[in-house]
């Protein structure tokens, strides 16, 4: 039986055996066949890459060798349970488990197990799909998402800080000027009583200046975090965002990208624009999740002095009742999420001196969101050394 | 220009006969305190709560100083500045604002260079401009 493990077709192999080996070794996923004693009978080339063992090293060994310690300890029990009760816990079900590489590192795999009755007894076939790249993509999407939330908080704080600074500056300016005007009038006269007034006024001016300095510091703090905008290639930025969204989506949805050639650069902070695109795409795919023919179209274009990104779905459109609060924070028609996505997306666009507008569709047309961003001027491009 | 106002009073008006200051500011406290300050300095000062009332009554001359708050109701401060700069003999223009730098830059983007003082204003900075 051991000769079946080897990938190279041996002379004594039948045509169908050779064909089987070729199929097994072409498979991207790892494939392992074990017998009733959990001994490895077959181990394809994908497994060599996954686990780092050669077929010779694993032949006839207990399959526990590619499991982390906790699974390995329980595995005999699992096998025994199934043999005696026939109760299926993994066969035909499949689940995400951890696997163990020869070097000891553990990694996530999607495991599906099938069963076959052969003249040599029962055999179990395991298919192992490496989940590391999917996990990494999920992680990237999660990171992006938490960055979005963080940015929302920061920008809310910035807006509040700037508004406060402005509002407080008005009365403070008046106070300082009044006080200074009065102390100057007192300067003209010289008597003892004036000296007291003048010293009190000087103290009051000093305190008003102190308040002014606090506001200036607050304003500087807010301004330090002003976004890092520069002329960017919108098609590149949007393309990356689409790619990033697709790997993180729970349900498959068709996305068609049409990028206008020769667009002027947009003056924008790329990561913020990507957050808008990711958010719009996720919304669209959520709307389309139960449809076989769901299609999201992402396109770029130009509209006067704006460069635009349009995300359109072929769903039912946005109900008129949802329109008034569509861009308001904490209003959502979805069962999950906080309803912050669209409101943040719009405020990001507006902070870029652009906007996010919507055509609600309906009557057979889906919703269409358009992000408008100012095209970079020649001076801005020159400044950025482009 | 005087770098200090210690010698304020008659000395400021030497040579010009009169120096007029026009203040476009919608905040009553800021506008009133500015008026008081400039009048104390011996200048002829007038305040307007918006651009519309300024355009109706004032005929700014070359030697005048116009102080324009960027955030005005109705016609914007930036529009006023553009208009003033287009005059055959433009007066001295000083923009004032308490907004964030980016907001200021956005408004002044199409206006070109202009003198700007950020709030809170103090007598020291103001005295350098008249």
Short mmCIF file of C-alpha atoms in Angstrom, two decimals, chain A residues 129-299:
data_model
loop_
_atom_site.label_atom_id
_atom_site.label_comp_id
_atom_site.label_asym_id
_atom_site.label_seq_id
_atom_site.Cartn_x
_atom_site.Cartn_y
_atom_site.Cartn_z
CA UNK A 129 -7.70 24.02 2.62
CA UNK A 130 -5.13 26.47 3.89
CA UNK A 131 -6.99 29.39 5.48
CA UNK A 132 -3.96 31.56 6.21
CA UNK A 133 -4.35 33.88 3.22
CA UNK A 134 -8.08 34.20 3.86
CA UNK A 135 -7.37 34.91 7.52
CA UNK A 136 -4.83 37.53 6.59
CA UNK A 137 -7.31 39.18 4.24
CA UNK A 138 -9.96 39.14 6.96
CA UNK A 139 -7.44 40.66 9.30
CA UNK A 140 -6.65 43.39 6.81
CA UNK A 141 -10.32 44.17 6.38
CA UNK A 142 -10.81 44.19 10.14
CA UNK A 143 -7.87 46.53 10.55
CA UNK A 144 -9.27 48.83 7.91
CA UNK A 145 -12.65 48.72 9.60
CA UNK A 146 -11.27 49.59 13.01
CA UNK A 147 -9.23 52.33 11.45
CA UNK A 148 -12.47 53.65 10.00
CA UNK A 149 -14.08 53.70 13.42
CA UNK A 150 -11.00 55.33 14.90
CA UNK A 151 -10.97 57.96 12.17
CA UNK A 152 -14.64 58.65 12.77
CA UNK A 153 -13.92 59.36 16.41
CA UNK A 154 -10.90 61.47 15.61
CA UNK A 155 -12.73 63.49 13.00
CA UNK A 156 -15.68 64.04 15.32
CA UNK A 157 -13.23 65.27 17.95
CA UNK A 158 -11.46 67.48 15.44
CA UNK A 159 -14.69 69.01 14.27
CA UNK A 160 -15.75 69.66 17.82
CA UNK A 161 -12.37 71.09 18.74
CA UNK A 162 -12.31 73.42 15.76
CA UNK A 163 -15.88 74.57 16.41
CA UNK A 164 -15.14 75.17 20.09
CA UNK A 165 -11.98 77.09 19.30
CA UNK A 166 -13.84 79.30 16.88
CA UNK A 167 -16.83 79.94 19.14
CA UNK A 168 -14.67 80.73 22.17
CA UNK A 169 -12.36 82.96 20.19
CA UNK A 170 -15.12 85.47 19.51
CA UNK A 171 -15.97 86.46 23.10
CA UNK A 172 -12.34 86.10 24.11
CA UNK A 173 -11.26 88.56 21.44
CA UNK A 174 -13.86 91.04 22.67
CA UNK A 175 -12.77 90.60 26.30
CA UNK A 176 -9.10 91.16 25.51
CA UNK A 177 -9.72 94.20 23.37
CA UNK A 178 -12.07 95.79 25.92
CA UNK A 179 -9.59 95.24 28.72
CA UNK A 180 -6.68 96.53 26.71
CA UNK A 181 -8.62 99.58 25.55
CA UNK A 182 -9.49 100.48 29.13
CA UNK A 183 -5.96 100.02 30.43
CA UNK A 184 -4.69 102.26 27.64
CA UNK A 185 -7.11 105.02 28.64
CA UNK A 186 -5.91 104.70 32.21
CA UNK A 187 -2.32 105.01 31.04
CA UNK A 188 -2.98 108.63 30.16
CA UNK A 189 -3.62 109.63 33.73
CA UNK A 190 -1.30 109.22 36.66
CA UNK A 191 -2.62 108.90 40.19
CA UNK A 192 -2.52 106.32 42.95
CA UNK A 193 -6.05 104.93 42.45
CA UNK A 194 -5.29 104.34 38.78
CA UNK A 195 -2.32 102.21 39.68
CA UNK A 196 -4.57 99.70 41.44
CA UNK A 197 -7.01 99.59 38.54
CA UNK A 198 -4.18 99.21 36.10
CA UNK A 199 -2.61 96.30 37.94
CA UNK A 200 -5.96 94.49 38.18
CA UNK A 201 -6.65 95.09 34.49
CA UNK A 202 -3.20 93.82 33.61
CA UNK A 203 -3.94 90.64 35.53
CA UNK A 204 -7.30 90.27 33.77
CA UNK A 205 -5.61 90.73 30.37
CA UNK A 206 -3.04 88.16 31.36
CA UNK A 207 -5.77 85.63 32.23
CA UNK A 208 -7.62 86.29 28.98
CA UNK A 209 -4.37 85.72 27.12
CA UNK A 210 -3.92 82.48 28.99
CA UNK A 211 -7.35 81.33 27.82
CA UNK A 212 -6.41 82.40 24.29
CA UNK A 213 -3.23 80.32 24.47
CA UNK A 214 -5.20 77.27 25.55
CA UNK A 215 -7.45 77.69 22.51
CA UNK A 216 -4.46 78.16 20.24
CA UNK A 217 -2.89 74.99 21.59
CA UNK A 218 -6.14 73.10 21.08
CA UNK A 219 -6.31 74.40 17.54
CA UNK A 220 -2.73 73.40 16.86
CA UNK A 221 -3.44 69.93 18.18
CA UNK A 222 -6.39 69.57 15.83
CA UNK A 223 -4.46 71.02 12.91
CA UNK A 224 -1.54 68.69 13.40
CA UNK A 225 -3.80 65.84 12.51
CA UNK A 226 -5.06 67.45 9.36
CA UNK A 227 -5.26 64.74 6.74
CA UNK A 228 -2.34 63.97 4.56
CA UNK A 229 -3.82 64.94 1.21
CA UNK A 230 -1.93 64.73 -2.04
CA UNK A 231 -2.64 64.20 -5.71
CA UNK A 232 -3.54 60.53 -6.14
CA UNK A 233 -4.42 58.24 -9.01
CA UNK A 234 -8.07 57.53 -8.25
CA UNK A 235 -8.23 54.39 -10.40
CA UNK A 236 -5.39 52.83 -8.45
CA UNK A 237 -6.88 53.81 -5.08
CA UNK A 238 -10.34 52.52 -6.00
CA UNK A 239 -8.99 49.32 -7.58
CA UNK A 240 -7.15 48.47 -4.38
CA UNK A 241 -10.24 49.15 -2.29
CA UNK A 242 -12.39 46.88 -4.50
CA UNK A 243 -9.85 44.08 -4.20
CA UNK A 244 -9.70 44.52 -0.46
CA UNK A 245 -13.48 44.46 -0.09
CA UNK A 246 -13.93 41.36 -2.21
CA UNK A 247 -11.71 39.19 -0.04
CA UNK A 248 -13.56 40.26 3.09
CA UNK A 249 -17.10 39.76 1.85
CA UNK A 250 -19.19 37.05 3.45
CA UNK A 251 -21.37 36.44 0.43
CA UNK A 252 -20.10 36.37 -3.11
CA UNK A 253 -21.21 39.22 -5.24
CA UNK A 254 -20.22 40.18 -8.75
CA UNK A 255 -18.35 43.42 -8.96
CA UNK A 256 -17.65 45.06 -12.27
CA UNK A 257 -15.10 47.86 -12.35
CA UNK A 258 -14.96 50.36 -15.17
CA UNK A 259 -12.14 52.85 -14.74
CA UNK A 260 -12.04 55.94 -16.91
CA UNK A 261 -8.63 56.32 -18.57
CA UNK A 262 -6.64 59.55 -18.37
CA UNK A 263 -8.39 60.95 -15.29
CA UNK A 264 -6.83 63.94 -13.57
CA UNK A 265 -5.40 63.15 -10.16
CA UNK A 266 -7.69 63.60 -7.16
CA UNK A 267 -6.50 65.73 -4.25
CA UNK A 268 -7.21 63.35 -1.42
CA UNK A 269 -5.95 61.13 1.37
CA UNK A 270 -5.98 57.67 -0.24
CA UNK A 271 -6.83 55.62 2.86
CA UNK A 272 -9.85 57.78 3.62
CA UNK A 273 -11.15 57.43 0.08
CA UNK A 274 -10.67 53.68 0.27
CA UNK A 275 -12.73 53.65 3.42
CA UNK A 276 -15.59 55.29 1.58
CA UNK A 277 -15.35 52.78 -1.28
CA UNK A 278 -15.14 49.78 1.06
CA UNK A 279 -18.14 51.04 2.94
CA UNK A 280 -20.23 51.63 -0.19
CA UNK A 281 -19.29 48.22 -1.61
CA UNK A 282 -20.16 46.43 1.59
CA UNK A 283 -23.52 48.16 1.74
CA UNK A 284 -24.23 47.23 -1.87
CA UNK A 285 -23.27 43.59 -1.37
CA UNK A 286 -25.43 43.45 1.76
CA UNK A 287 -28.40 44.63 -0.31
CA UNK A 288 -27.71 41.98 -2.96
CA UNK A 289 -26.94 39.03 -0.71
CA UNK A 290 -30.08 37.03 -1.57
CA UNK A 291 -29.95 37.63 -5.29
CA UNK A 292 -28.45 35.27 -7.84
CA UNK A 293 -27.95 38.04 -10.40
CA UNK A 294 -26.55 40.62 -7.96
CA UNK A 295 -24.11 43.00 -9.63
CA UNK A 296 -22.25 46.00 -8.26
CA UNK A 297 -20.73 48.40 -10.76
CA UNK A 298 -17.84 50.56 -9.61
CA UNK A 299 -16.73 53.28 -11.98
#
